[in-house]
JSON list of C-alpha atoms and ligand atoms in Angstrom, two decimals:
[
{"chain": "I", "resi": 971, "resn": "UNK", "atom": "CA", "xyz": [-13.79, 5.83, -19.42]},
{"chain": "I", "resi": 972, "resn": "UNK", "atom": "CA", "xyz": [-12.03, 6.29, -16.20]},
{"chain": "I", "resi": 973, "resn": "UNK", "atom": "CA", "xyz": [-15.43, 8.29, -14.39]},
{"chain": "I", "resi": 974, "resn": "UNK", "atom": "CA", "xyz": [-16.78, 4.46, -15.56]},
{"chain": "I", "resi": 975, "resn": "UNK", "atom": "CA", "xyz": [-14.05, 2.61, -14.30]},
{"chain": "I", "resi": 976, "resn": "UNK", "atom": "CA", "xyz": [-14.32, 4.18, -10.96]},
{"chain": "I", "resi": 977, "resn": "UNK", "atom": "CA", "xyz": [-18.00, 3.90, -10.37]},
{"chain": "I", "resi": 978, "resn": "UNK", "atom": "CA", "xyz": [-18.13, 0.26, -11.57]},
{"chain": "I", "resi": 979, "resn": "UNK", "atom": "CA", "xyz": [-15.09, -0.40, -9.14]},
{"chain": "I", "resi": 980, "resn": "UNK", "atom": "CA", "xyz": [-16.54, 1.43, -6.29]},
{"chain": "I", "resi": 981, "resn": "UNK", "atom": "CA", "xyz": [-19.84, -0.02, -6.34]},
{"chain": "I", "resi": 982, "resn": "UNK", "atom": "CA", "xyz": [-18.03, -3.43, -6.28]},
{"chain": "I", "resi": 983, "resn": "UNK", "atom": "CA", "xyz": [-16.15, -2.44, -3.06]},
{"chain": "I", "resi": 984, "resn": "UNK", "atom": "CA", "xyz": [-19.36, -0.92, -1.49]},
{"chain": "I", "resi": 985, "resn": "UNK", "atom": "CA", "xyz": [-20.64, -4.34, -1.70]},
{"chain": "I", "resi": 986, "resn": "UNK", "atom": "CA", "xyz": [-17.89, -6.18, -0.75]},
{"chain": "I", "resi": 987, "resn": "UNK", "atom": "CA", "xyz": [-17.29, -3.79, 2.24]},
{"chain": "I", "resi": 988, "resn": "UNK", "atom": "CA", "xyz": [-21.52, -4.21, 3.37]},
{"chain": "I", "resi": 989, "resn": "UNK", "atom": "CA", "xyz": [-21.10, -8.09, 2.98]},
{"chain": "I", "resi": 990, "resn": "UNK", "atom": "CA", "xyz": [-18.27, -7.96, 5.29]},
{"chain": "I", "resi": 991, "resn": "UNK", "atom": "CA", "xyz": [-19.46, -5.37, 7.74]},
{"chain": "I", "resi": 992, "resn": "UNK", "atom": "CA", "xyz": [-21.67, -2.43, 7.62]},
{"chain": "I", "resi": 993, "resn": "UNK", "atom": "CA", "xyz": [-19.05, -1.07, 9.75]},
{"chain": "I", "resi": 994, "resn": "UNK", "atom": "CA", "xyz": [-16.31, -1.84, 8.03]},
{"chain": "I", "resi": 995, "resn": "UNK", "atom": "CA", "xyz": [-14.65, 1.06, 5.90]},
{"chain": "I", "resi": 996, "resn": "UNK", "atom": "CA", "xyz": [-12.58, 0.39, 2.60]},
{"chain": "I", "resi": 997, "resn": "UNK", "atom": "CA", "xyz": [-10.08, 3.48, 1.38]},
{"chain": "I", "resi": 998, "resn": "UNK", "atom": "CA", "xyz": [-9.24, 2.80, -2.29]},
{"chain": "I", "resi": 999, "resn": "UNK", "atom": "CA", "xyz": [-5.48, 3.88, -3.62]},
{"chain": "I", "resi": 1000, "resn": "UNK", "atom": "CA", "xyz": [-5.60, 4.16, -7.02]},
{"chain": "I", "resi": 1001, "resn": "UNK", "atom": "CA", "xyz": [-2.04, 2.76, -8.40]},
{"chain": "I", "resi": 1002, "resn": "UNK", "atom": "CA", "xyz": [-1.15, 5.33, -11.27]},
{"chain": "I", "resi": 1003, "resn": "UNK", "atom": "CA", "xyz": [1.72, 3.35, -12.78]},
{"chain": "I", "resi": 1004, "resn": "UNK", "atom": "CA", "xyz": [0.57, 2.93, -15.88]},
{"chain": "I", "resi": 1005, "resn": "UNK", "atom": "CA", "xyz": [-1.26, 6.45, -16.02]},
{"chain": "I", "resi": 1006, "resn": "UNK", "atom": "CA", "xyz": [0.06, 9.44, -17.45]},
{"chain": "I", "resi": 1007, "resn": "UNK", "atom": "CA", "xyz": [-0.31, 12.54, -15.33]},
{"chain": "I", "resi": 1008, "resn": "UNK", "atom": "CA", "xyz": [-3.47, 13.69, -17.48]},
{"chain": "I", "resi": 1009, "resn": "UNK", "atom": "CA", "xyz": [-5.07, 10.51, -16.27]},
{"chain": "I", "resi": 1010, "resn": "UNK", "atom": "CA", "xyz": [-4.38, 11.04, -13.01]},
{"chain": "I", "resi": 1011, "resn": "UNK", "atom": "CA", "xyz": [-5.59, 14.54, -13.16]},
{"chain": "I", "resi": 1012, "resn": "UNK", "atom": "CA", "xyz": [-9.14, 13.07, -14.74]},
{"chain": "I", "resi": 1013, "resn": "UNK", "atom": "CA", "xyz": [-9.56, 10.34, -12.23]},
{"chain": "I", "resi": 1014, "resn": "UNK", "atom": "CA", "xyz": [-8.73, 13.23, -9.14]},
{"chain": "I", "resi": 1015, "resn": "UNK", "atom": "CA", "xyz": [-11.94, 15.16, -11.31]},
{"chain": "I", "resi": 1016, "resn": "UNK", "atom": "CA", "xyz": [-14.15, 12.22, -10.73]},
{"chain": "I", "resi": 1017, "resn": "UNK", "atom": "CA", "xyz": [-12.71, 12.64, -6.55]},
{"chain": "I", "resi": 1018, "resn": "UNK", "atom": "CA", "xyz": [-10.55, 10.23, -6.45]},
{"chain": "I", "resi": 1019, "resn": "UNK", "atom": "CA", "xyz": [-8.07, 11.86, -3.95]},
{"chain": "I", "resi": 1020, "resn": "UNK", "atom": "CA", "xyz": [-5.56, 8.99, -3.43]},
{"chain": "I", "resi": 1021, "resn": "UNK", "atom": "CA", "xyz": [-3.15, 7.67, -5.51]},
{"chain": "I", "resi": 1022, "resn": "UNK", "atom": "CA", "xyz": [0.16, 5.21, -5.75]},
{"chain": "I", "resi": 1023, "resn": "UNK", "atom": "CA", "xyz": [3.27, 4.83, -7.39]},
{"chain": "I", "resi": 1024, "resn": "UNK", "atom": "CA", "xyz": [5.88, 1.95, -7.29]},
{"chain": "I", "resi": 1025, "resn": "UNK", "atom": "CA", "xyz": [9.33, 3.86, -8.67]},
{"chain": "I", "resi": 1026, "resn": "UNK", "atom": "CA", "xyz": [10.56, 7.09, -6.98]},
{"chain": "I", "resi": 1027, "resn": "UNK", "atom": "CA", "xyz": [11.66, 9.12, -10.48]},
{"chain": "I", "resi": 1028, "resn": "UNK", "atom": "CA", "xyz": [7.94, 8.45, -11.73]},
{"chain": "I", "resi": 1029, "resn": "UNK", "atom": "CA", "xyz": [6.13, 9.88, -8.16]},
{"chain": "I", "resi": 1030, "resn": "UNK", "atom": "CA", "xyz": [8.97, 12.32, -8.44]},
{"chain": "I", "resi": 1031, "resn": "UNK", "atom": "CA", "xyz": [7.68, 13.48, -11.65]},
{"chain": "I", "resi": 1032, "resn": "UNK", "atom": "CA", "xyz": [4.07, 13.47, -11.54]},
{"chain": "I", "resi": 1033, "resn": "UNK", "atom": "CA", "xyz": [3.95, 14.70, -8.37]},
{"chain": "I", "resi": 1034, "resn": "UNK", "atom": "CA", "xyz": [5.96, 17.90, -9.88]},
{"chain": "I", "resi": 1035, "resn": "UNK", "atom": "CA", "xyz": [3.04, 17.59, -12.71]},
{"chain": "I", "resi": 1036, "resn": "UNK", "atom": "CA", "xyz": [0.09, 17.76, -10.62]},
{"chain": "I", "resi": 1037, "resn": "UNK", "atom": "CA", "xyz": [1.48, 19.90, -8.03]},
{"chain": "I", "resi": 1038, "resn": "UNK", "atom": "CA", "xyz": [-1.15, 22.13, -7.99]},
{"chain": "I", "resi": 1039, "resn": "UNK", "atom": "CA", "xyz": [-3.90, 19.39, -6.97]},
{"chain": "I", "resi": 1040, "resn": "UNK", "atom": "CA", "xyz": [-4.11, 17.88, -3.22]},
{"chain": "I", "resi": 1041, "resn": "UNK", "atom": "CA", "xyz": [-3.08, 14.42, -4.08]},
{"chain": "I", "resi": 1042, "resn": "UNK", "atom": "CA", "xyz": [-2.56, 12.02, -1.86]},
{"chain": "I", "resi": 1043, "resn": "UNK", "atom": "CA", "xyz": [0.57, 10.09, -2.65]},
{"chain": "I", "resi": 1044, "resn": "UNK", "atom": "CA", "xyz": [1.22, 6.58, -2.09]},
{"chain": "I", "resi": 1045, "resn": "UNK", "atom": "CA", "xyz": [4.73, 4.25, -2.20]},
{"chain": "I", "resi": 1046, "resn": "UNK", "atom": "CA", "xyz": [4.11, 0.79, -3.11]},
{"chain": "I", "resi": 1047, "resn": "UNK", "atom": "CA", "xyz": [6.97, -0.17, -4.93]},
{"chain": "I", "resi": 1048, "resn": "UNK", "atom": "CA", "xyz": [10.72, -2.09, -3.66]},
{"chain": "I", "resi": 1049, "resn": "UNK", "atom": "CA", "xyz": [12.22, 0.99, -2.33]},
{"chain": "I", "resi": 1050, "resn": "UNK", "atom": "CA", "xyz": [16.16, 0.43, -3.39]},
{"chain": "I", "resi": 1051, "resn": "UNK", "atom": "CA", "xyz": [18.84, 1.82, -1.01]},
{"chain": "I", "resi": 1052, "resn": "UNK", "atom": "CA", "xyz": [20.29, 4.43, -3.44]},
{"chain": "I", "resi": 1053, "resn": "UNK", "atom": "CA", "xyz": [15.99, 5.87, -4.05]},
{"chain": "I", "resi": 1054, "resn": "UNK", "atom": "CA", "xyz": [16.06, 6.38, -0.07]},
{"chain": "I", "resi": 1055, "resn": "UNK", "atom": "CA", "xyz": [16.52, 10.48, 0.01]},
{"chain": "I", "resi": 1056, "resn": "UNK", "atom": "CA", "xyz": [14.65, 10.62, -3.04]},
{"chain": "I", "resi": 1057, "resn": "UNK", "atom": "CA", "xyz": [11.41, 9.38, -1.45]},
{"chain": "I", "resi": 1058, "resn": "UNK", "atom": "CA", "xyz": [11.98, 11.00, 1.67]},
{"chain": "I", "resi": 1059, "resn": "UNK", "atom": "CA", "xyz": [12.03, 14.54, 0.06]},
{"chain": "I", "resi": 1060, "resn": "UNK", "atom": "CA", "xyz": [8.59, 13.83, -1.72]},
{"chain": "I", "resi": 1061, "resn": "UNK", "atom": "CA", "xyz": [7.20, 13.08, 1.63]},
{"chain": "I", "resi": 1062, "resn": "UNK", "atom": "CA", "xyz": [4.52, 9.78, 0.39]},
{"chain": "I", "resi": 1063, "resn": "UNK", "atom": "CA", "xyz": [1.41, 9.93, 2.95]},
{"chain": "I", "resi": 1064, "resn": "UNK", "atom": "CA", "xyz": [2.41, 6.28, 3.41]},
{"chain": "I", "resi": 1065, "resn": "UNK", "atom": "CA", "xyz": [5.04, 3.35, 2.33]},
{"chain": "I", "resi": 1066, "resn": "UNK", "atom": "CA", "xyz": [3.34, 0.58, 2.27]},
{"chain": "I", "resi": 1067, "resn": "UNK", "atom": "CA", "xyz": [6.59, -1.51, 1.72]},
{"chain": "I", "resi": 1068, "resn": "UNK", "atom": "CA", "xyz": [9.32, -1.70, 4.63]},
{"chain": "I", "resi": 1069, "resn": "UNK", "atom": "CA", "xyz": [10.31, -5.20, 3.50]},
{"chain": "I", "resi": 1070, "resn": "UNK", "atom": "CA", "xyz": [13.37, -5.98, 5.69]},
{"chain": "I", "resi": 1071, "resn": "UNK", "atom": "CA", "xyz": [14.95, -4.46, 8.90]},
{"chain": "I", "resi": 1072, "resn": "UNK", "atom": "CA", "xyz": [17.77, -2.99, 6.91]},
{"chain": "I", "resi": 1073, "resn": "UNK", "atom": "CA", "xyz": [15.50, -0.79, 5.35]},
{"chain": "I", "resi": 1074, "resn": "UNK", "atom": "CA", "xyz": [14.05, 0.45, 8.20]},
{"chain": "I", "resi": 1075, "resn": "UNK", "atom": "CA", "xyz": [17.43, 1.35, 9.78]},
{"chain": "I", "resi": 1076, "resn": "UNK", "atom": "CA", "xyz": [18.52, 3.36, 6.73]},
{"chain": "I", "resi": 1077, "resn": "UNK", "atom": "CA", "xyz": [15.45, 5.00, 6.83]},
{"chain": "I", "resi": 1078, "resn": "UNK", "atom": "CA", "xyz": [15.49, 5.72, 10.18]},
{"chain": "I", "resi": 1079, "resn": "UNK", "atom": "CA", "xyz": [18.86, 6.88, 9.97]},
{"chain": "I", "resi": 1080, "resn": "UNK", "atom": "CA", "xyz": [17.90, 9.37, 6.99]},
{"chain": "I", "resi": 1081, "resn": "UNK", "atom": "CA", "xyz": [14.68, 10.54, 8.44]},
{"chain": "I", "resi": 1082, "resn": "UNK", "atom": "CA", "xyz": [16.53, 11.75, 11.60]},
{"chain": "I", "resi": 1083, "resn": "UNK", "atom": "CA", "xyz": [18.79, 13.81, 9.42]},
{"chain": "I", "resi": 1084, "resn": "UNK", "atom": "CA", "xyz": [16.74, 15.37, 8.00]},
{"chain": "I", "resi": 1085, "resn": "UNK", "atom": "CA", "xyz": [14.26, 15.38, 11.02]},
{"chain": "I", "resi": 1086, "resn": "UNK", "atom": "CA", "xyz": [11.20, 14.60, 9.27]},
{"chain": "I", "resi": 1087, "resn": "UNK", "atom": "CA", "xyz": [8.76, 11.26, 9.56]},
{"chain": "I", "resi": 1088, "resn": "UNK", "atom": "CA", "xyz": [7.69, 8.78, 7.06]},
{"chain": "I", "resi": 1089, "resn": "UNK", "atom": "CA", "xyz": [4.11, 6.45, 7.50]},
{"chain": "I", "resi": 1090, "resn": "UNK", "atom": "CA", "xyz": [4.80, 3.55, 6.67]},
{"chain": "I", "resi": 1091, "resn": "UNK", "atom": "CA", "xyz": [3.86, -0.07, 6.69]},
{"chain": "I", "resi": 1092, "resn": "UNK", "atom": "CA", "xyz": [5.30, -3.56, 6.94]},
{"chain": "I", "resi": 1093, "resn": "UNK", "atom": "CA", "xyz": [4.89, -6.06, 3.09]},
{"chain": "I", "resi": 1094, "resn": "UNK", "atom": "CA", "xyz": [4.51, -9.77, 4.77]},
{"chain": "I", "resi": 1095, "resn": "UNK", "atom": "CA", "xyz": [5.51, -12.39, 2.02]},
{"chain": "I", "resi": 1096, "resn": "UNK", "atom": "CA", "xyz": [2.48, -14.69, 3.34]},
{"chain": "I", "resi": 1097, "resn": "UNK", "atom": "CA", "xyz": [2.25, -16.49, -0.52]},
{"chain": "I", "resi": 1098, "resn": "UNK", "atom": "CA", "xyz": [5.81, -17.64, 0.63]},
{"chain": "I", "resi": 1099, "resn": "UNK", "atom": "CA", "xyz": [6.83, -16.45, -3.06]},
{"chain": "I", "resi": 1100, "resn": "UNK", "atom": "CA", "xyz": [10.26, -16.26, -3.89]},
{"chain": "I", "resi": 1101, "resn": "UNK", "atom": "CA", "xyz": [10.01, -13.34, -6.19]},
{"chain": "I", "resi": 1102, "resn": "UNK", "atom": "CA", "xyz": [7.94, -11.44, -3.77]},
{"chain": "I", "resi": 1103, "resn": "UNK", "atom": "CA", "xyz": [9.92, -8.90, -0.83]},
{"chain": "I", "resi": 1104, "resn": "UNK", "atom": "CA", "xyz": [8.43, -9.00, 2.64]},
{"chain": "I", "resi": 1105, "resn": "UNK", "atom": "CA", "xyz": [9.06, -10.36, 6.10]},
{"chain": "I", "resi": 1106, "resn": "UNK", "atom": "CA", "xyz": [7.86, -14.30, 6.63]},
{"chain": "I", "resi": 1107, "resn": "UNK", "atom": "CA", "xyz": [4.59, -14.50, 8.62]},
{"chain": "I", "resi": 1108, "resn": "UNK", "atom": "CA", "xyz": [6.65, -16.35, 11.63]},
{"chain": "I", "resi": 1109, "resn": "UNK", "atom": "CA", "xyz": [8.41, -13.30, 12.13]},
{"chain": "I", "resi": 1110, "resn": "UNK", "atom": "CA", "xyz": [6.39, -10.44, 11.19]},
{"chain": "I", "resi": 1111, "resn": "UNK", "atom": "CA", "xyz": [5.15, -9.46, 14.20]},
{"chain": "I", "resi": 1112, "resn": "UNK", "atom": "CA", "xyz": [8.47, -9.49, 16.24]},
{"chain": "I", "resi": 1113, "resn": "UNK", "atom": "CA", "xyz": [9.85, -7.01, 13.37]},
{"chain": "I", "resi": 1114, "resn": "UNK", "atom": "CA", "xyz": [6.89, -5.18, 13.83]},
{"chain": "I", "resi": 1115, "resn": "UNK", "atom": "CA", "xyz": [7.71, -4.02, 16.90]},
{"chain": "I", "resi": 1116, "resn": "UNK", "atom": "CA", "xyz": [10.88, -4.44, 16.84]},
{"chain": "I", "resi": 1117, "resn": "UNK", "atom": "CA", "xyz": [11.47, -1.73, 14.05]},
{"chain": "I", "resi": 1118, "resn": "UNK", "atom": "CA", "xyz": [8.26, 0.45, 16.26]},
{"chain": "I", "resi": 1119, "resn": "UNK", "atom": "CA", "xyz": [10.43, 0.17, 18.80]},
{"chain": "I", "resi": 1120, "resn": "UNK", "atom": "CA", "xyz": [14.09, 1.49, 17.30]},
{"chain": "I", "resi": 1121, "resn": "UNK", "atom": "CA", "xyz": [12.62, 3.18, 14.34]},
{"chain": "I", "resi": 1122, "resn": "UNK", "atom": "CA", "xyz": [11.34, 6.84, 16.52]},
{"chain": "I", "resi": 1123, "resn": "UNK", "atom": "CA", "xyz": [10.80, 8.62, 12.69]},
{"chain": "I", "resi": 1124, "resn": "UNK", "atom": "CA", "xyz": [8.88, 5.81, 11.13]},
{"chain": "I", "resi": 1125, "resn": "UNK", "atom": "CA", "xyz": [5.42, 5.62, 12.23]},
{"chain": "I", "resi": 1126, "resn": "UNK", "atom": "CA", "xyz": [4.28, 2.02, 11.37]},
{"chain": "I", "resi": 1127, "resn": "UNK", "atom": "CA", "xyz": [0.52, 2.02, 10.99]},
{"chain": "I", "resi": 1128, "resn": "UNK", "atom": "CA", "xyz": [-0.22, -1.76, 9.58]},
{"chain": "I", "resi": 1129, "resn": "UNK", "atom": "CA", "xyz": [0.78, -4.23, 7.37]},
{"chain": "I", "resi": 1130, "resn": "UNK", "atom": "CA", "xyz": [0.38, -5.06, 3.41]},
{"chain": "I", "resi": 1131, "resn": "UNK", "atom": "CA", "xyz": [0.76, -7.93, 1.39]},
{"chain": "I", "resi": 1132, "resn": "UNK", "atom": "CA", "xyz": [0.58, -8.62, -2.09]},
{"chain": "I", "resi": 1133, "resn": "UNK", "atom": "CA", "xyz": [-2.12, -11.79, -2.84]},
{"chain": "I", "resi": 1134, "resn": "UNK", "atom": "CA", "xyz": [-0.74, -15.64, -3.76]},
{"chain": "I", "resi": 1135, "resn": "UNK", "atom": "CA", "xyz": [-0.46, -15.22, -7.32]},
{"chain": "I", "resi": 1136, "resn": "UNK", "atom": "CA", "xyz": [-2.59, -18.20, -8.45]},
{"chain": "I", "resi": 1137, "resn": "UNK", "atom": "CA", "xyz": [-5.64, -18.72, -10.21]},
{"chain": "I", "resi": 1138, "resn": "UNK", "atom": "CA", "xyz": [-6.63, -21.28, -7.11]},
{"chain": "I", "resi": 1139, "resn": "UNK", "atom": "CA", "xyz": [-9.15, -18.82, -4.38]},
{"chain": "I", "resi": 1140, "resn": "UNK", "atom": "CA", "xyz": [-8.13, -21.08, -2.04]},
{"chain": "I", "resi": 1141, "resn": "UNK", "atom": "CA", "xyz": [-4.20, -20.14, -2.20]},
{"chain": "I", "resi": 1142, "resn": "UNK", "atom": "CA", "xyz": [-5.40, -16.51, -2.59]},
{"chain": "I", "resi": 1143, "resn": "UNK", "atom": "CA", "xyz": [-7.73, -16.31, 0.38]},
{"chain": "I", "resi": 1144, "resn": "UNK", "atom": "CA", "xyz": [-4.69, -18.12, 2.17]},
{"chain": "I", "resi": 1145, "resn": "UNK", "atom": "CA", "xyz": [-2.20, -15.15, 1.63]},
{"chain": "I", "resi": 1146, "resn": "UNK", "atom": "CA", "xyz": [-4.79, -13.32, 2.99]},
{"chain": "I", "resi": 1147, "resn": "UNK", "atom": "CA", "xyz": [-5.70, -14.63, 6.11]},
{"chain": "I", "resi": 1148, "resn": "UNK", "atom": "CA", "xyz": [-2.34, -15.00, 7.49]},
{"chain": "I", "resi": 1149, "resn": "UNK", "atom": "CA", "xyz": [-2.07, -11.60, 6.85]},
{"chain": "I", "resi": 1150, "resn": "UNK", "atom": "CA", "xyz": [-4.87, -10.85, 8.87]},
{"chain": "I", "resi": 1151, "resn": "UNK", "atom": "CA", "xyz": [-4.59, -13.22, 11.41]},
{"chain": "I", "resi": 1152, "resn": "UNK", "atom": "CA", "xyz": [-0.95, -11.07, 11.84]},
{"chain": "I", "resi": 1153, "resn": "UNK", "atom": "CA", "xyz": [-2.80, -7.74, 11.81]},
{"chain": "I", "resi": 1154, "resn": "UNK", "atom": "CA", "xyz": [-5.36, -8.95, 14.72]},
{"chain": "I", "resi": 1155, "resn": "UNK", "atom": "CA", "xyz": [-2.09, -9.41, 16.66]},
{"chain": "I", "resi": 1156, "resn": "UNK", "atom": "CA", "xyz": [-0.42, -6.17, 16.13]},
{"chain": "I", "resi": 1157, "resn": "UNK", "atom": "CA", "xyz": [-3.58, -4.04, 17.16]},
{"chain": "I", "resi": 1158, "resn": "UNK", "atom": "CA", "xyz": [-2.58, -3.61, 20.56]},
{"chain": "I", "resi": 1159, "resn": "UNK", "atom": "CA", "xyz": [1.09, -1.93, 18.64]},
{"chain": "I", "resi": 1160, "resn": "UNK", "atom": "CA", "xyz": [-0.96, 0.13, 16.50]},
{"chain": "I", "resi": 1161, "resn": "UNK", "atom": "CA", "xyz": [-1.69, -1.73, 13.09]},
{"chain": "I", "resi": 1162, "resn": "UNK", "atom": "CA", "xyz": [-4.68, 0.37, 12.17]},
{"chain": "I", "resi": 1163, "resn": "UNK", "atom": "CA", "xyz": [-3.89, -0.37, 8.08]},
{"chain": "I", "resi": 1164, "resn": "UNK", "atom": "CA", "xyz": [-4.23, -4.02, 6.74]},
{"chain": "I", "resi": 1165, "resn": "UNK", "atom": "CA", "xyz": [-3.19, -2.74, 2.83]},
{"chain": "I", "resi": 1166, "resn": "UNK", "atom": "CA", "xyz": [-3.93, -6.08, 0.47]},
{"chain": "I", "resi": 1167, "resn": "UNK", "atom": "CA", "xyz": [-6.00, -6.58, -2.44]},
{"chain": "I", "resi": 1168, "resn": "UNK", "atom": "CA", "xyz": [-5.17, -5.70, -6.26]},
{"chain": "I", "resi": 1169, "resn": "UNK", "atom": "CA", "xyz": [-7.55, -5.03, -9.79]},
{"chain": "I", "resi": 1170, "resn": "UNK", "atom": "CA", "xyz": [-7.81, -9.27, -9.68]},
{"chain": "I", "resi": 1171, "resn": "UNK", "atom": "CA", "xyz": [-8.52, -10.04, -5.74]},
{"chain": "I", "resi": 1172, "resn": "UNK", "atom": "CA", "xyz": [-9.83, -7.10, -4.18]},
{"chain": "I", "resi": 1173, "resn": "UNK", "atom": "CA", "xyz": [-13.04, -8.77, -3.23]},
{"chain": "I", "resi": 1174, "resn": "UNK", "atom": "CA", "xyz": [-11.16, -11.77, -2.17]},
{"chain": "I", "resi": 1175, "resn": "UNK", "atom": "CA", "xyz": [-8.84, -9.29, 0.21]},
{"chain": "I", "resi": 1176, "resn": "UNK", "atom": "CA", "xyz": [-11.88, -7.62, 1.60]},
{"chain": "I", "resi": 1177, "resn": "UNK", "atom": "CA", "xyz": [-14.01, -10.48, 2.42]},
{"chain": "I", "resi": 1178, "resn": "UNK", "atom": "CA", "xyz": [-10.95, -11.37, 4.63]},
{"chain": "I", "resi": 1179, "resn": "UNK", "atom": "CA", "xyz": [-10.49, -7.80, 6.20]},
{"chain": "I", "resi": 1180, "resn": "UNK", "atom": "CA", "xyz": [-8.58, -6.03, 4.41]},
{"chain": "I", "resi": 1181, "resn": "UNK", "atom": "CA", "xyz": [-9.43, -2.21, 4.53]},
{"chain": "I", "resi": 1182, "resn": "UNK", "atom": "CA", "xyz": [-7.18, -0.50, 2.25]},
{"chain": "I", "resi": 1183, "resn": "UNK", "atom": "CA", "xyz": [-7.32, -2.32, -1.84]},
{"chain": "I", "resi": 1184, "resn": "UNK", "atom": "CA", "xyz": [-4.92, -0.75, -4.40]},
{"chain": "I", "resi": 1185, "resn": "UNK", "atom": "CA", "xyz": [-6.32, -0.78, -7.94]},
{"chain": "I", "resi": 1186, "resn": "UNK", "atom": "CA", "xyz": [-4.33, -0.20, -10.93]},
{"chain": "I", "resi": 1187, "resn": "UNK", "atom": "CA", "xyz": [-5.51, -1.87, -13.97]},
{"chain": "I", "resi": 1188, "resn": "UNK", "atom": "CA", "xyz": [-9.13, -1.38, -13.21]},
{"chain": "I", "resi": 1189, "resn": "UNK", "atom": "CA", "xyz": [-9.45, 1.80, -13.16]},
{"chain": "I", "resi": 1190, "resn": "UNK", "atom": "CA", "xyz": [-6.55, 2.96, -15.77]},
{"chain": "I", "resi": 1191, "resn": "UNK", "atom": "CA", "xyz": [-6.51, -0.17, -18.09]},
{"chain": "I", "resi": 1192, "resn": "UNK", "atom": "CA", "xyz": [-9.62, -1.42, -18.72]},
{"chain": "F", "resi": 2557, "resn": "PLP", "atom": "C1", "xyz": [0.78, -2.61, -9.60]},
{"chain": "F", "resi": 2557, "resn": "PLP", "atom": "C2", "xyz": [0.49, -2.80, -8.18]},
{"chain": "F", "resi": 2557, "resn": "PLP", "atom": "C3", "xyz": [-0.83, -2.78, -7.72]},
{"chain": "F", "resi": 2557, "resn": "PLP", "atom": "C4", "xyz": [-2.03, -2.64, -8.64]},
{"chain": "F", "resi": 2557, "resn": "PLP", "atom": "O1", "xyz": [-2.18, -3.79, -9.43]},
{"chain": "F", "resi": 2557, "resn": "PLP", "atom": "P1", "xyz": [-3.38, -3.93, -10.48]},
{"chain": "F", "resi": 2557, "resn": "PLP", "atom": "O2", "xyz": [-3.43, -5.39, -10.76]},
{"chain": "F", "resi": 2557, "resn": "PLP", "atom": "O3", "xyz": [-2.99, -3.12, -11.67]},
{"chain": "F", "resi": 2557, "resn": "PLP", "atom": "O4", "xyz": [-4.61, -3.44, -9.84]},
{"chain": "F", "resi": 2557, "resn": "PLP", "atom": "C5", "xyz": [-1.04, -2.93, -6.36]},
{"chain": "F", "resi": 2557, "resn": "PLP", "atom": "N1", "xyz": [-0.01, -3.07, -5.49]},
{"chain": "F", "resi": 2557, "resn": "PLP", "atom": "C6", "xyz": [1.27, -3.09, -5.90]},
{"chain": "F", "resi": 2557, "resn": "PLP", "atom": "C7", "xyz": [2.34, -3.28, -4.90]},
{"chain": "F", "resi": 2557, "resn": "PLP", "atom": "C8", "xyz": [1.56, -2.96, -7.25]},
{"chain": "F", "resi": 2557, "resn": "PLP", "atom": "O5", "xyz": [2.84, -2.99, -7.65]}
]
């Protein structure tokens, strides 16, 4: 079911990445929330090496599952305050969800401790949706490089944003050009990552740039 899942799902993005531009390259993070570790471990059989997790104690513990494969873990969820030295010690390949300056500080302050570094990104609230985190698109990219700037141990490598949750395209494709229109201006700071699209807007997100989708229910719940 899940080898299906996949191909279907990848042949999609193929597509969508060749209509946007042969040149363009799409990295797919499967979101494991709702799969068990022996999901995870059949998906990473079919070569899917990437994977993401929105609460620390569940990365904790299927990370300790699956130790023995070379996963590649993801951080997607609200990081709360009191989760901050939890995360840090599982050492995600990226956060894709530094959502105000105060948690970049207390990161920053942690990583120093304990001298390592954390990739991370910036989540931009472009839907303008109260029960979404993220910075507002006026003042994204001053944060970017503001926290670049005073943050030495987090390396910020894009943005992400979560798509206008609507059944109207229009609002969808919206959230999603403001967030690229803000990752066009942070390429000179090094935004290299523009994370956005989801099981029910992927192609939406990557017919407006986006190079990094995260797919949940897709691949694990369909
Ligand atoms: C759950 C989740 C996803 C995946 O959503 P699906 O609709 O299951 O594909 C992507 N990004 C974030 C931040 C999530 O919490």
């Amino acid at each position: 079911m899940i080898l299906k899942n996949l191909n279907s799902l990848l042949s999609k993005i193929e597509q969508a990445r060749l209509d946007y531009s042969p040149h363009h390259i799409v990295k797919l993070v499967a979101v494991s929330k709702y799969a068990q570790s022996s999901m995870i471990k059949e998906a990473f059989n079919c070569g899917q090496l990437s994977f993401g997790e929105n609460k620390v104690q569940d990365l904790s513990t299927k990370k300790e599952d699956l130790k023995d494969l070379p996963i590649r873990w993801h951080f997607l969820g609200t990081l709360q305050e009191n989760k901050i030295n939890a995360l840090i010690k599982l050492k995600p390949v990226l956060l894709h969800s530094i959502h105000s300056v105060k948690l970049a500080n207390t990161l920053q302050e942690r990583l120093q401790k304990e001298n390592l570094r954390l990739n991370a990104l910036l989540q931009i609230n472009s839907s303008r949706e109260d029960s979404k985190q993220g910075f507002s698109p006026e003042i994204a990219k001053t944060m970017f490089i503001k926290i670049k700037n005073e943050c030495s141990n987090i390396n910020l490598e894009g943005i992400m944003c979560i798509g206008a949750n609507s059944e109207d395209v229009k609002k969808i494709e919206n959230s999603f050009v403001i967030t690229k229109n803000i990752f066009d201006s942070l390429k000179n700071y090094g935004a290299k990552i523009l994370s956005m699209g989801m099981s029910n807007d992927f192609e939406i997100a990557i017919a407006n740039g986006s190079n990094l989708v995260r797919i949940g229910t897709k691949i694990f719940k369909s």
